[in-house]
Coordinates of N, CA and C in Angstrom, one line a residue:
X1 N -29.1 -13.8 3.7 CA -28.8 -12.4 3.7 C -28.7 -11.8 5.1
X2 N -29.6 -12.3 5.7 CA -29.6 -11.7 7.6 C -28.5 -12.1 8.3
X3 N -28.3 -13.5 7.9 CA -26.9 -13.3 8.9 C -25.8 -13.1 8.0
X4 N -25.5 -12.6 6.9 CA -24.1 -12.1 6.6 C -24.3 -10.4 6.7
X5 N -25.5 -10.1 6.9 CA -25.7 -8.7 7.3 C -25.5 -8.4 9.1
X6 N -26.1 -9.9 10.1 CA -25.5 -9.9 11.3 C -24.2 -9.9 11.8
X7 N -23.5 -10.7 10.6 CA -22.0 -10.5 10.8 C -21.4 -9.6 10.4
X8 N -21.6 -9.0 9.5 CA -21.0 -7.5 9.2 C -21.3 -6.9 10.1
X9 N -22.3 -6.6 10.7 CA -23.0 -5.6 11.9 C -21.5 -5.5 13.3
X10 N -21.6 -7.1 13.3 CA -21.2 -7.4 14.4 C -19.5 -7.3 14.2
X11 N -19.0 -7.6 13.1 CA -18.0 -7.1 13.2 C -16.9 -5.2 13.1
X12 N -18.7 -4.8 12.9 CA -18.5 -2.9 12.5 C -18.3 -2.9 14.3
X13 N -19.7 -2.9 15.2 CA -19.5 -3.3 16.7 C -18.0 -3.5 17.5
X14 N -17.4 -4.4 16.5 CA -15.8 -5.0 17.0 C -14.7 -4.0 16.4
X15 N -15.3 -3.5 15.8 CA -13.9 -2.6 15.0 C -13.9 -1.4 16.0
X16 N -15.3 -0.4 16.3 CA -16.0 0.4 17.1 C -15.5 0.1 18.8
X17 N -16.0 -0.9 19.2 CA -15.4 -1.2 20.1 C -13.6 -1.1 20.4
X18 N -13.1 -1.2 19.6 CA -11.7 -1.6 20.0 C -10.9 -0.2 19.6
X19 N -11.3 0.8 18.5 CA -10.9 1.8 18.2 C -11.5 2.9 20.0
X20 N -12.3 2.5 20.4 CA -13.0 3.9 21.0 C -12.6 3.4 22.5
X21 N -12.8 2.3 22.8 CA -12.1 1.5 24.3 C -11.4 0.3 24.1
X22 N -9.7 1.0 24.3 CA -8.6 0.0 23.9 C -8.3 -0.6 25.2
X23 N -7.6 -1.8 25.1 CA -7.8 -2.5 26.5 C -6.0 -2.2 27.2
X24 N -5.0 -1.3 25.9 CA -4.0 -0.4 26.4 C -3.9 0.8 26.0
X25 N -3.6 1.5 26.5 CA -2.9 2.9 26.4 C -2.2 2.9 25.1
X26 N -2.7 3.9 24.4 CA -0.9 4.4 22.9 C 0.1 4.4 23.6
X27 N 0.6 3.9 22.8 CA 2.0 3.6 23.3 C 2.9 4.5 22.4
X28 N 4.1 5.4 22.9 CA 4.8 6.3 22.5 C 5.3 6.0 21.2
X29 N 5.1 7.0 19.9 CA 6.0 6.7 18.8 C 7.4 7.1 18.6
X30 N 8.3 6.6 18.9 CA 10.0 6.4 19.1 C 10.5 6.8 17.7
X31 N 11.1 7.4 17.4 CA 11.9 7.6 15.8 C 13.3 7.1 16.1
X32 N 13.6 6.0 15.9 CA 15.0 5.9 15.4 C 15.8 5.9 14.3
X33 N 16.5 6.2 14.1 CA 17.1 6.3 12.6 C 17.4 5.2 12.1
X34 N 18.6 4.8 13.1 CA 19.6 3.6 12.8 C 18.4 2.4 12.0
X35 N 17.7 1.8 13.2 CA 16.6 0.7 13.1 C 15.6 0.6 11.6
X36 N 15.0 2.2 11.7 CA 14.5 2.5 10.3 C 15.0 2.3 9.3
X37 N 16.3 2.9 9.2 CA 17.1 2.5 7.6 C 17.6 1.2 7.6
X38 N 18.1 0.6 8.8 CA 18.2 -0.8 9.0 C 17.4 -1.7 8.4
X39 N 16.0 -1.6 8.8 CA 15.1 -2.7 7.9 C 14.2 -2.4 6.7
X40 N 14.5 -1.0 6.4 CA 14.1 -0.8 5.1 C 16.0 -1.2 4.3
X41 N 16.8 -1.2 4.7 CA 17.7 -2.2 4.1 C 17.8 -3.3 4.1
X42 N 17.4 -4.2 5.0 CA 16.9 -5.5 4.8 C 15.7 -6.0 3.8
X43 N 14.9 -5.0 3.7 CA 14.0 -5.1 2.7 C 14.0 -5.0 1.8
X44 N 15.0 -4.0 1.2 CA 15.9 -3.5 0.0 C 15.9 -4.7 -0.9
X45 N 16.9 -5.6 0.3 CA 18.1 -6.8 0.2 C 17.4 -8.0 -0.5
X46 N 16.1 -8.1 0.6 CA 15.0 -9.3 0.1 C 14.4 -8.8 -1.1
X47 N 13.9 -7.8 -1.4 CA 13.7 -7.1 -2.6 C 14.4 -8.0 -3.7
X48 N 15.6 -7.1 -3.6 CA 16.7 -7.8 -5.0 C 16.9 -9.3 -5.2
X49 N 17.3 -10.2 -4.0 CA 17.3 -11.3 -3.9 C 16.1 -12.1 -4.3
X50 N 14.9 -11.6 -4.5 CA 13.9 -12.2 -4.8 C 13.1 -11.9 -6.9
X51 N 13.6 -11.0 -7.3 CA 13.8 -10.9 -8.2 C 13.2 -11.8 -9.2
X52 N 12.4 -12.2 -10.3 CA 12.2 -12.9 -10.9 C 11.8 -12.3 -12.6
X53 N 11.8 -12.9 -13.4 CA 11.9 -12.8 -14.6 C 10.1 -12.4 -14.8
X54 N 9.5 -11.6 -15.4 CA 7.7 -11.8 -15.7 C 7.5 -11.9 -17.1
X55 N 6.4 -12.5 -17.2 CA 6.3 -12.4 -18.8 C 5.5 -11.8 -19.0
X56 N 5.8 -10.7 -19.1 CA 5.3 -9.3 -20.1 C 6.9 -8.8 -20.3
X57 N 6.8 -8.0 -21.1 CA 8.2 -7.0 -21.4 C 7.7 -5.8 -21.7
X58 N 6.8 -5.4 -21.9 CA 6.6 -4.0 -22.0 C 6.6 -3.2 -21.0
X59 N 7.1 -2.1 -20.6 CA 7.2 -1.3 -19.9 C 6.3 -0.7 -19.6
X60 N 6.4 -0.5 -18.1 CA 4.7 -0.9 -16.8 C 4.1 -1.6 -17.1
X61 N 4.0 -2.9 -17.1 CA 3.2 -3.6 -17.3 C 2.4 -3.7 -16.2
X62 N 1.6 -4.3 -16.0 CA 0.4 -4.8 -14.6 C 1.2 -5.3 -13.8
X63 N 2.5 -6.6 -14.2 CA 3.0 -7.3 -12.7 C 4.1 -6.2 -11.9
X64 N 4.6 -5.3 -13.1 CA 5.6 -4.2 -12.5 C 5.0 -3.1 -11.5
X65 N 3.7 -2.7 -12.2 CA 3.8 -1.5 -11.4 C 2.6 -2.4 -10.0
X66 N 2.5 -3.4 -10.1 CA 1.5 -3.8 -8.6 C 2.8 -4.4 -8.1
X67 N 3.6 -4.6 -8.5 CA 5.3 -4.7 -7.4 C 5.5 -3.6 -6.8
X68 N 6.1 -2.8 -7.9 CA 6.3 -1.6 -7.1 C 5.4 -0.6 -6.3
X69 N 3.9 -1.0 -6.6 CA 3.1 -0.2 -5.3 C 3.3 -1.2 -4.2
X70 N 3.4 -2.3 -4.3 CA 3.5 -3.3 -3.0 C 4.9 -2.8 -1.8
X71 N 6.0 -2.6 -2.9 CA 7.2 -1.7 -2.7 C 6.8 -0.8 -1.6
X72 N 6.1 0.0 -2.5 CA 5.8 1.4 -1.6 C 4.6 1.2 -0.1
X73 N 4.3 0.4 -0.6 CA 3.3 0.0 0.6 C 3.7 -0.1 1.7
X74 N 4.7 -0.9 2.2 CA 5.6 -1.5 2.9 C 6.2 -0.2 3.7
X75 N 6.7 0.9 2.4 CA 7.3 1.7 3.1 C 6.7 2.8 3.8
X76 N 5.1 3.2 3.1 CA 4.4 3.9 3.8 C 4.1 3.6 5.4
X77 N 4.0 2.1 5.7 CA 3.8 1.4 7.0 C 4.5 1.9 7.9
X78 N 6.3 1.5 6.8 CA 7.0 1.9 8.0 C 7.1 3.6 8.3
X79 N 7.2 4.2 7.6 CA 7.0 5.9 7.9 C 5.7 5.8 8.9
X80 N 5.0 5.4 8.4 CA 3.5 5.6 9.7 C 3.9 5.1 11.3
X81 N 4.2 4.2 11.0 CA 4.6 3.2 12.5 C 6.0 3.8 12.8
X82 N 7.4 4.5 12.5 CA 8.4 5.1 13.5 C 8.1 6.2 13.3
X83 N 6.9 6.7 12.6 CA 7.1 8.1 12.5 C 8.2 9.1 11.9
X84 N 8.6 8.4 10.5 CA 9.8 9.3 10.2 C 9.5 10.3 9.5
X85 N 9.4 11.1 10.7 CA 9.2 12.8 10.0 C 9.9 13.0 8.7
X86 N 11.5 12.9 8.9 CA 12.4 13.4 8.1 C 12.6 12.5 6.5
X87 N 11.3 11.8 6.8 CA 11.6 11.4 5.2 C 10.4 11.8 4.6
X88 N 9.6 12.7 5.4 CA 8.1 13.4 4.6 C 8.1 13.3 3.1
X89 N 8.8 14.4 2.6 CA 9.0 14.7 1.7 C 9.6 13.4 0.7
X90 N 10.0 12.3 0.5 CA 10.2 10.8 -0.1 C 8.7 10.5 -0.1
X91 N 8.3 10.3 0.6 CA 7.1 9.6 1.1 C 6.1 10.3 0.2
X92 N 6.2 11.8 0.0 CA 5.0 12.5 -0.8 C 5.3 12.0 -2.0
X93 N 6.5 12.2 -2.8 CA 6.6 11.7 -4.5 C 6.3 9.9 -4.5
X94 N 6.5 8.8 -3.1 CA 6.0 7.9 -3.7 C 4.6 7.9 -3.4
X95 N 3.6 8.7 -2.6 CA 2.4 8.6 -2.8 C 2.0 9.2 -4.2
X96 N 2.6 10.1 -4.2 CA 2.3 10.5 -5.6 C 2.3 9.5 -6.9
X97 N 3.2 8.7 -7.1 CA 3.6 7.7 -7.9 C 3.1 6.5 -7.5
X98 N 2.2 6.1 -6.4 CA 1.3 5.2 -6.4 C 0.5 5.5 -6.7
X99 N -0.5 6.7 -6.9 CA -1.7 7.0 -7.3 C -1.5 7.3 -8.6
X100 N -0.3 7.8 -9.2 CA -0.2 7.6 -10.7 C -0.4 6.6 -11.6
X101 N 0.3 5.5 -10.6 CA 0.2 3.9 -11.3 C -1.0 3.6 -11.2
X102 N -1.7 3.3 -10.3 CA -3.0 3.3 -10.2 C -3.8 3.8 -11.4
X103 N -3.7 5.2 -11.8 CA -5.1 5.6 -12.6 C -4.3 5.2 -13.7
X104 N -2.8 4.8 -14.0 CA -2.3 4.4 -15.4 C -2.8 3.1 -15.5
X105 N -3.3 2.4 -14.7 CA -3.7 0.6 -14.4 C -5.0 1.1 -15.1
X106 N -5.6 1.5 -14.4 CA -7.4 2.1 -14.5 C -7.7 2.4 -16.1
X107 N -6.8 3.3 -16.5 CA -6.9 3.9 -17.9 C -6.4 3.2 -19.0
X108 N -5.4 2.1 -18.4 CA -4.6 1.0 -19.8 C -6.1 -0.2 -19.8
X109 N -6.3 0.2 -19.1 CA -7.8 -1.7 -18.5 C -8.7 -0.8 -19.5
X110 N -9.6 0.4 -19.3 CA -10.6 0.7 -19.6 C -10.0 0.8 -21.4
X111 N -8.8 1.9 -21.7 CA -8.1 1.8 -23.0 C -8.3 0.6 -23.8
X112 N -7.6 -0.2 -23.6 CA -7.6 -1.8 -24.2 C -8.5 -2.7 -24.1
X113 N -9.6 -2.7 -22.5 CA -10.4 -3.5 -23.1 C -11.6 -3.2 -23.0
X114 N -12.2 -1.8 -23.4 CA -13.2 -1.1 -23.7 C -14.8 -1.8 -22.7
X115 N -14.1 -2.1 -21.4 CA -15.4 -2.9 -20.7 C -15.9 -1.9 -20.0
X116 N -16.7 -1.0 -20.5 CA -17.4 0.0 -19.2 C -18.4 -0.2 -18.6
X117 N -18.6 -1.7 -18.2 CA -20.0 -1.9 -17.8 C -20.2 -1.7 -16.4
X118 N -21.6 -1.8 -16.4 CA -21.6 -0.9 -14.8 C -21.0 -1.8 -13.2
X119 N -20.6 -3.3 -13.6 CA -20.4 -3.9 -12.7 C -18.9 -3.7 -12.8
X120 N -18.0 -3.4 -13.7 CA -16.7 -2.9 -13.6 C -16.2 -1.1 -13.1
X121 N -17.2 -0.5 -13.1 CA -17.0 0.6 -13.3 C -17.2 0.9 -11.5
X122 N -18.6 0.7 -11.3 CA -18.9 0.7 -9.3 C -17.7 -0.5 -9.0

């Protein structure tokens, strides 16, 4: 228990450290258009091309909608990292619809398999 409590310590220390004294300067966030829609169309592209058949068929299922937050995930990064102001407003309806799918996940699990025990619940 001491040393997985030492190493947690020591890696809060390393996170602390590197957030408060970075060994560079921020570096300017650049908005380009072109680049942005560029590789969220390359992503698009891998997206479709990767495509596979799941076995479930019912609509939302668990593998669909942890796709589609992974989807979204990707794309929140890239809005964070060029800073695309101008797609705010996209970015709020898929935050919104990630945290939908989410409590729909949370509420079909607790719905169906009635496990409220306390080690599922914390």
């Amino acid at each position: 228990f001491v040393t997985e409590c030492s190493q947690f310590c020591a890696i809060l220390f390393f996170a602390f450290c590197c957030e408060n004294f970075p060994v560079h300067p921020p570096g300017e966030r650049v908005w380009d258009r072109d680049t942005f829609y560029f590789l969220l169309l390359i992503y698009g592209v891998a997206c479709i091309l990767t495509i596979k058949e799941g076995k479930q068929t019912e609509i939302l299922n668990r593998d669909q909608t942890e796709e589609w937050k992974g989807w979204m995930q990707y794309i929140f990064l890239m809005y964070h990292y060029y800073a695309a102001s101008e797609t705010y407003n996209v970015i709020r309806v898929f935050i919104t619809c990630y945290v939908w799918m989410t409590g729909f996940g949370n509420f079909s699990f607790f719905y169906i398999k009635r496990d409220f025990g306390v080690a599922r619940i914390l």
